[in-house]
PDB file of C-alpha atoms in Angstrom:
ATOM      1  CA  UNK A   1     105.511  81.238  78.913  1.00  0.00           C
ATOM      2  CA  UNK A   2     106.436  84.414  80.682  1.00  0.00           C
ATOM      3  CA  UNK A   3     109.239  84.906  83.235  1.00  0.00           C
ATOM      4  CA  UNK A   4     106.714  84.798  85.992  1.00  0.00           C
ATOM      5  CA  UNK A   5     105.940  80.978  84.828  1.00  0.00           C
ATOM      6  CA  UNK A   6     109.582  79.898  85.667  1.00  0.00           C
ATOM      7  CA  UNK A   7     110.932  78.879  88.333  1.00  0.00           C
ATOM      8  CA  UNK A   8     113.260  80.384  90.758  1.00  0.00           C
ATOM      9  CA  UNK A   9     115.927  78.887  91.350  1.00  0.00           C
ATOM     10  CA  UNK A  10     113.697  75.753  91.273  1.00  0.00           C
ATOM     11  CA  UNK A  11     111.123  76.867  93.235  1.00  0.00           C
ATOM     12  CA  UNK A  12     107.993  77.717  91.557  1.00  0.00           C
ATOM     13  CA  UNK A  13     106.145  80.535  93.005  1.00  0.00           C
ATOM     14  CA  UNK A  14     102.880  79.649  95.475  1.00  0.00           C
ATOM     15  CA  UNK A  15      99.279  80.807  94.955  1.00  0.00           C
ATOM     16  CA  UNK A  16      96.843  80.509  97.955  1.00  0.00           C
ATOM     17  CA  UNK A  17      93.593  79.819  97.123  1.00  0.00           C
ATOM     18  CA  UNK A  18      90.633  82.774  96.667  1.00  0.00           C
ATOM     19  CA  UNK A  19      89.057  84.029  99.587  1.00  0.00           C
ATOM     20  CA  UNK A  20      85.071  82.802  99.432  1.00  0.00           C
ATOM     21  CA  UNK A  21      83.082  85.192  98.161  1.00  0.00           C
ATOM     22  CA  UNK A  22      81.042  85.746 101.061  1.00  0.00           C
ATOM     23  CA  UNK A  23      84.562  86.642 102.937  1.00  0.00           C
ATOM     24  CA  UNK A  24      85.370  89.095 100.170  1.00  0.00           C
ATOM     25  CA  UNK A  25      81.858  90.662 100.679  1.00  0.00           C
ATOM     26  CA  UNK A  26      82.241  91.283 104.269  1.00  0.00           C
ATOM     27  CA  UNK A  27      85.191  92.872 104.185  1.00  0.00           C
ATOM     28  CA  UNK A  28      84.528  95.378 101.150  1.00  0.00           C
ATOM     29  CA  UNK A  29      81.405  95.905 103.360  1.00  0.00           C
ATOM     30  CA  UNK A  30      83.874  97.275 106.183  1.00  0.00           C
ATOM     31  CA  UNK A  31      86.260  98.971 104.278  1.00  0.00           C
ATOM     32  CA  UNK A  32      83.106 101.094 102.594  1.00  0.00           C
ATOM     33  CA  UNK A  33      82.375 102.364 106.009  1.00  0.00           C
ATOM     34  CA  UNK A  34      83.158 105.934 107.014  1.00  0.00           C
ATOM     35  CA  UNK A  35      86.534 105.582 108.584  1.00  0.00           C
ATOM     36  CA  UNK A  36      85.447 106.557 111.954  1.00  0.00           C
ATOM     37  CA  UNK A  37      83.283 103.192 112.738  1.00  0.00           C
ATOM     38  CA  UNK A  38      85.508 101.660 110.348  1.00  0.00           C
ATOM     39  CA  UNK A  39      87.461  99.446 112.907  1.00  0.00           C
ATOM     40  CA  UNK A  40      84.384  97.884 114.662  1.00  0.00           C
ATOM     41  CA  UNK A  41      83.304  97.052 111.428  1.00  0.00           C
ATOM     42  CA  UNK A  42      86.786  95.632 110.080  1.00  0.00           C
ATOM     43  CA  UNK A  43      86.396  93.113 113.706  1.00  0.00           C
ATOM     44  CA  UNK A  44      82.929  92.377 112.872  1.00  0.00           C
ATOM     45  CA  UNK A  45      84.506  90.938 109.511  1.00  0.00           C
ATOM     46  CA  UNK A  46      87.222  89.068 110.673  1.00  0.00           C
ATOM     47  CA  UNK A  47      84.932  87.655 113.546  1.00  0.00           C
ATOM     48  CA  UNK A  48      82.690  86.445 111.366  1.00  0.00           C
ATOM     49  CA  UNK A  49      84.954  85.442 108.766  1.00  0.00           C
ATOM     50  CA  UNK A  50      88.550  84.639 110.759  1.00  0.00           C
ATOM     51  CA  UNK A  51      89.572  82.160 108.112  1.00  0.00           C
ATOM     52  CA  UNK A  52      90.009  85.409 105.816  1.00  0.00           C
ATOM     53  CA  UNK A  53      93.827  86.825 105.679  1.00  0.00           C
ATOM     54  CA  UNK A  54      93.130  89.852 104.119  1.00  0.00           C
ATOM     55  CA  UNK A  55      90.583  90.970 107.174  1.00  0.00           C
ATOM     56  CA  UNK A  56      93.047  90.408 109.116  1.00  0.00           C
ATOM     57  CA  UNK A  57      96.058  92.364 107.278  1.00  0.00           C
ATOM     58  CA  UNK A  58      92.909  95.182 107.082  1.00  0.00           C
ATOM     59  CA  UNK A  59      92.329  95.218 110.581  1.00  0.00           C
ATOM     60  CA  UNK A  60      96.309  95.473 111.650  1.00  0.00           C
ATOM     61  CA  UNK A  61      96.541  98.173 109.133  1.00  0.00           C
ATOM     62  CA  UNK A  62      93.461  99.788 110.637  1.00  0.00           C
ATOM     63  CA  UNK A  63      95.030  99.812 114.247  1.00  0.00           C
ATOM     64  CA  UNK A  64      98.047 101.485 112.785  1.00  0.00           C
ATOM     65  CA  UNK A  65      96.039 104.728 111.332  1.00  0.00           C
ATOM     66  CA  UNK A  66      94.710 104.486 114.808  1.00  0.00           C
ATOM     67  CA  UNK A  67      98.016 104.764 116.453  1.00  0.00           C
ATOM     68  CA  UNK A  68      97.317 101.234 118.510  1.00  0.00           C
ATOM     69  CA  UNK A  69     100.445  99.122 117.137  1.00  0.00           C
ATOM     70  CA  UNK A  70     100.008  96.788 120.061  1.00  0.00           C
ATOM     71  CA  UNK A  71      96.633  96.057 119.047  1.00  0.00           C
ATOM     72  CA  UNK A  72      98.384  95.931 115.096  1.00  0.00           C
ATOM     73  CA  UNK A  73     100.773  93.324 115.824  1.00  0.00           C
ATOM     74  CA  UNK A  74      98.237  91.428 117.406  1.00  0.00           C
ATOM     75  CA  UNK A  75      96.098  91.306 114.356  1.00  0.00           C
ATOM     76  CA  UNK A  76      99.111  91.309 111.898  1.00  0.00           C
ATOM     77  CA  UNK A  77     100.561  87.740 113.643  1.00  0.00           C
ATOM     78  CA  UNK A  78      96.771  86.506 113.348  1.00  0.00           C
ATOM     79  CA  UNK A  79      97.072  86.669 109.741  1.00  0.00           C
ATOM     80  CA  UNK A  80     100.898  85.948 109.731  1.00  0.00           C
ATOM     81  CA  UNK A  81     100.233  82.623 111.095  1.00  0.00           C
ATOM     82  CA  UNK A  82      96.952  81.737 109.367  1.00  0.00           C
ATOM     83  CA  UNK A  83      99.019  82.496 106.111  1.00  0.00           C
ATOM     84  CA  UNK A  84     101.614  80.391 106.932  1.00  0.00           C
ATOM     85  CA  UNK A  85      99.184  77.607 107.084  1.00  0.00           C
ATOM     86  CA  UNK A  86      97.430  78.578 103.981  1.00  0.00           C
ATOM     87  CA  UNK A  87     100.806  78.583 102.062  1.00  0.00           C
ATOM     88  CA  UNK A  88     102.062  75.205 103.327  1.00  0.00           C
ATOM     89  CA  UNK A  89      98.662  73.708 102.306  1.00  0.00           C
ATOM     90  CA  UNK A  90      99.089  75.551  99.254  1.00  0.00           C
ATOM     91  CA  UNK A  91     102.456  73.843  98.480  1.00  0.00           C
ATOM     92  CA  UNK A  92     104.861  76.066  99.825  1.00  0.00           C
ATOM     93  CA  UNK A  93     107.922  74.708 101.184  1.00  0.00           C
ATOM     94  CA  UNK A  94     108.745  77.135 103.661  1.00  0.00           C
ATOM     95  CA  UNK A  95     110.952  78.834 101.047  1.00  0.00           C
ATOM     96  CA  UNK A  96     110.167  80.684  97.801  1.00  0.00           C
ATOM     97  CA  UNK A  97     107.639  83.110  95.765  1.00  0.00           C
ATOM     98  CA  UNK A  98     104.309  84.051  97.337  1.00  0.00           C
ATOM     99  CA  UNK A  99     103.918  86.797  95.208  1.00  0.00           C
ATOM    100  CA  UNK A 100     101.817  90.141  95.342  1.00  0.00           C
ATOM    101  CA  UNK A 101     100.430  90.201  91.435  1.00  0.00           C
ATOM    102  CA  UNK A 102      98.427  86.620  92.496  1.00  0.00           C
ATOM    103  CA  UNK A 103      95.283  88.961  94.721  1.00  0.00           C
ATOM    104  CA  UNK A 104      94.629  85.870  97.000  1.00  0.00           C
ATOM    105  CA  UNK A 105      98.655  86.259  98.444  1.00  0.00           C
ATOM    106  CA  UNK A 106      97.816  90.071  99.083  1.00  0.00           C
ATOM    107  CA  UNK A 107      96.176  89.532 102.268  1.00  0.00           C
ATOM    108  CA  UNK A 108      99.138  87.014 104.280  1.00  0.00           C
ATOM    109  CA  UNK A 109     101.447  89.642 102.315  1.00  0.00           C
ATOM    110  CA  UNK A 110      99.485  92.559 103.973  1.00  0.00           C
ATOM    111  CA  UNK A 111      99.599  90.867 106.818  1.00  0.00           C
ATOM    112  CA  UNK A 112     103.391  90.348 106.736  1.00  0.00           C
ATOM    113  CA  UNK A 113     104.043  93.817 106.319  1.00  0.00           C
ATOM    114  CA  UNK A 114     101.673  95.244 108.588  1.00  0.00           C
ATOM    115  CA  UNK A 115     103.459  93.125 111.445  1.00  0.00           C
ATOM    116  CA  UNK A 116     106.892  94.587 110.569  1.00  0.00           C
ATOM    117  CA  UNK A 117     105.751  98.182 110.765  1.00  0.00           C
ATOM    118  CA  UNK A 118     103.712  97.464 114.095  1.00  0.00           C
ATOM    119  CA  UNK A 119     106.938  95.439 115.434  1.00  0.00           C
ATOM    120  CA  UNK A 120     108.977  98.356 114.232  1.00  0.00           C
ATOM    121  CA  UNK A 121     106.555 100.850 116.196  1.00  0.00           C
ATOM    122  CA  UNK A 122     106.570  98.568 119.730  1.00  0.00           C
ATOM    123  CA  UNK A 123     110.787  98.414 119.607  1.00  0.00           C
ATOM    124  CA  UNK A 124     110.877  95.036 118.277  1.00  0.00           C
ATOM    125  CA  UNK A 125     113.525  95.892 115.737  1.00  0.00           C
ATOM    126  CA  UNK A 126     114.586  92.609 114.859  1.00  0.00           C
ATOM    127  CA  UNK A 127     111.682  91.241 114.257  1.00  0.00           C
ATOM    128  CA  UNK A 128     110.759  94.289 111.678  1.00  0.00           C
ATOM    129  CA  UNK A 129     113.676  93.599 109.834  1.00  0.00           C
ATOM    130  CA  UNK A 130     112.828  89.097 109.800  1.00  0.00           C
ATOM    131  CA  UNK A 131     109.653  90.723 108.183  1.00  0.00           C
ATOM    132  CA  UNK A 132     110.823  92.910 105.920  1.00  0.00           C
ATOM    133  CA  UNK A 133     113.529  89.878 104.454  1.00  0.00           C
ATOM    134  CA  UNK A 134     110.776  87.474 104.401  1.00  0.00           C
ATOM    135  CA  UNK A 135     108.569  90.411 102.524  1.00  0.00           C
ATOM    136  CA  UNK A 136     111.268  90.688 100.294  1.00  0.00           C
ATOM    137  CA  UNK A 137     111.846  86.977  99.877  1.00  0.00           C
ATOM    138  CA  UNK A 138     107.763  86.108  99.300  1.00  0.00           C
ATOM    139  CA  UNK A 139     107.330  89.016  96.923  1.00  0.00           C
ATOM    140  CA  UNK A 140     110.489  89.374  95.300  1.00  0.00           C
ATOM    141  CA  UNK A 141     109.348  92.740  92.923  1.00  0.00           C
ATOM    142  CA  UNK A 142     109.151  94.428  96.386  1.00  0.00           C
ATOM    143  CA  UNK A 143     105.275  95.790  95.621  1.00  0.00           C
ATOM    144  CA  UNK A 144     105.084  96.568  99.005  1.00  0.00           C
ATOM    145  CA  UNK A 145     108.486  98.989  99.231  1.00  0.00           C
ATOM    146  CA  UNK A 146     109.862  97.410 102.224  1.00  0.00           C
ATOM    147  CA  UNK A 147     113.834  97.591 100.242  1.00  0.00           C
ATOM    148  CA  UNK A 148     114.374 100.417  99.616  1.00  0.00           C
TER     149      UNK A 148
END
């Protein structure tokens, strides 16, 4: 048993489920195209797969390259919310570990994190920093820098 196995402070940590394959597929499919059609094909993705939190996490990311945080937050609350769901279903109690190291988490976390930076970028400073604490409370080894 390793520390990750334990419980904190009596809350185990939550795993979402894998992404189905053909999800996954789509969206390495996007991300291999050259950066400047790379958007439309990041949409095409999620569109076709908007059940997929890491498309979505992708996409807001994407529209912050592109300087388009309105168009980021947008995106990052899509996968925000469809995370939350995905966590409750998985167990999670509104409270507790969603960590990073499990890869089906990365896309809500992305998601997460990419809606504090675009709320950061539109003014919305206190909703960047309800982001950044929940980042911090999900992923508690901070992968994502959003401490420090």
């Amino acid at each position: 048993m390793t520390s990750r196995d334990l419980p904190l402070h009596g809350v185990t940590e939550t795993s979402l489920p894998a992404e189905p394959a053909a999800a996954r597929a789509a969206l390495d499919t996007a991300l291999a195209v050259p950066a400047d059609r790379r958007g439309e094909a990041l949409r095409e993705a999620a569109a076709a797969h908007p059940e997929h939190l890491d498309a979505w996490g992708r996409l807001a990311e994407h529209a912050l390259e592109d300087e388009d945080p309105v168009a980021a937050y947008a995106f990052a609350r899509t996968g925000y919310h469809r995370g939350l769901d995905r966590a409750r279903k998985s167990g999670w109690g509104g409270q507790g570990p969603v960590p990073w190291h499990h890869e089906p988490n990365r896309g809500f976390l992305r998601s997460v994190h990419a809606l504090m930076r675009a709320a950061d970028a539109i003014g919305e400073t206190e909703e960047a920093q309800r982001c950044a604490n929940f980042l911090l409370e999900l992923d508690p080894d901070d992968t994502l820098g959003v401490g420090g």
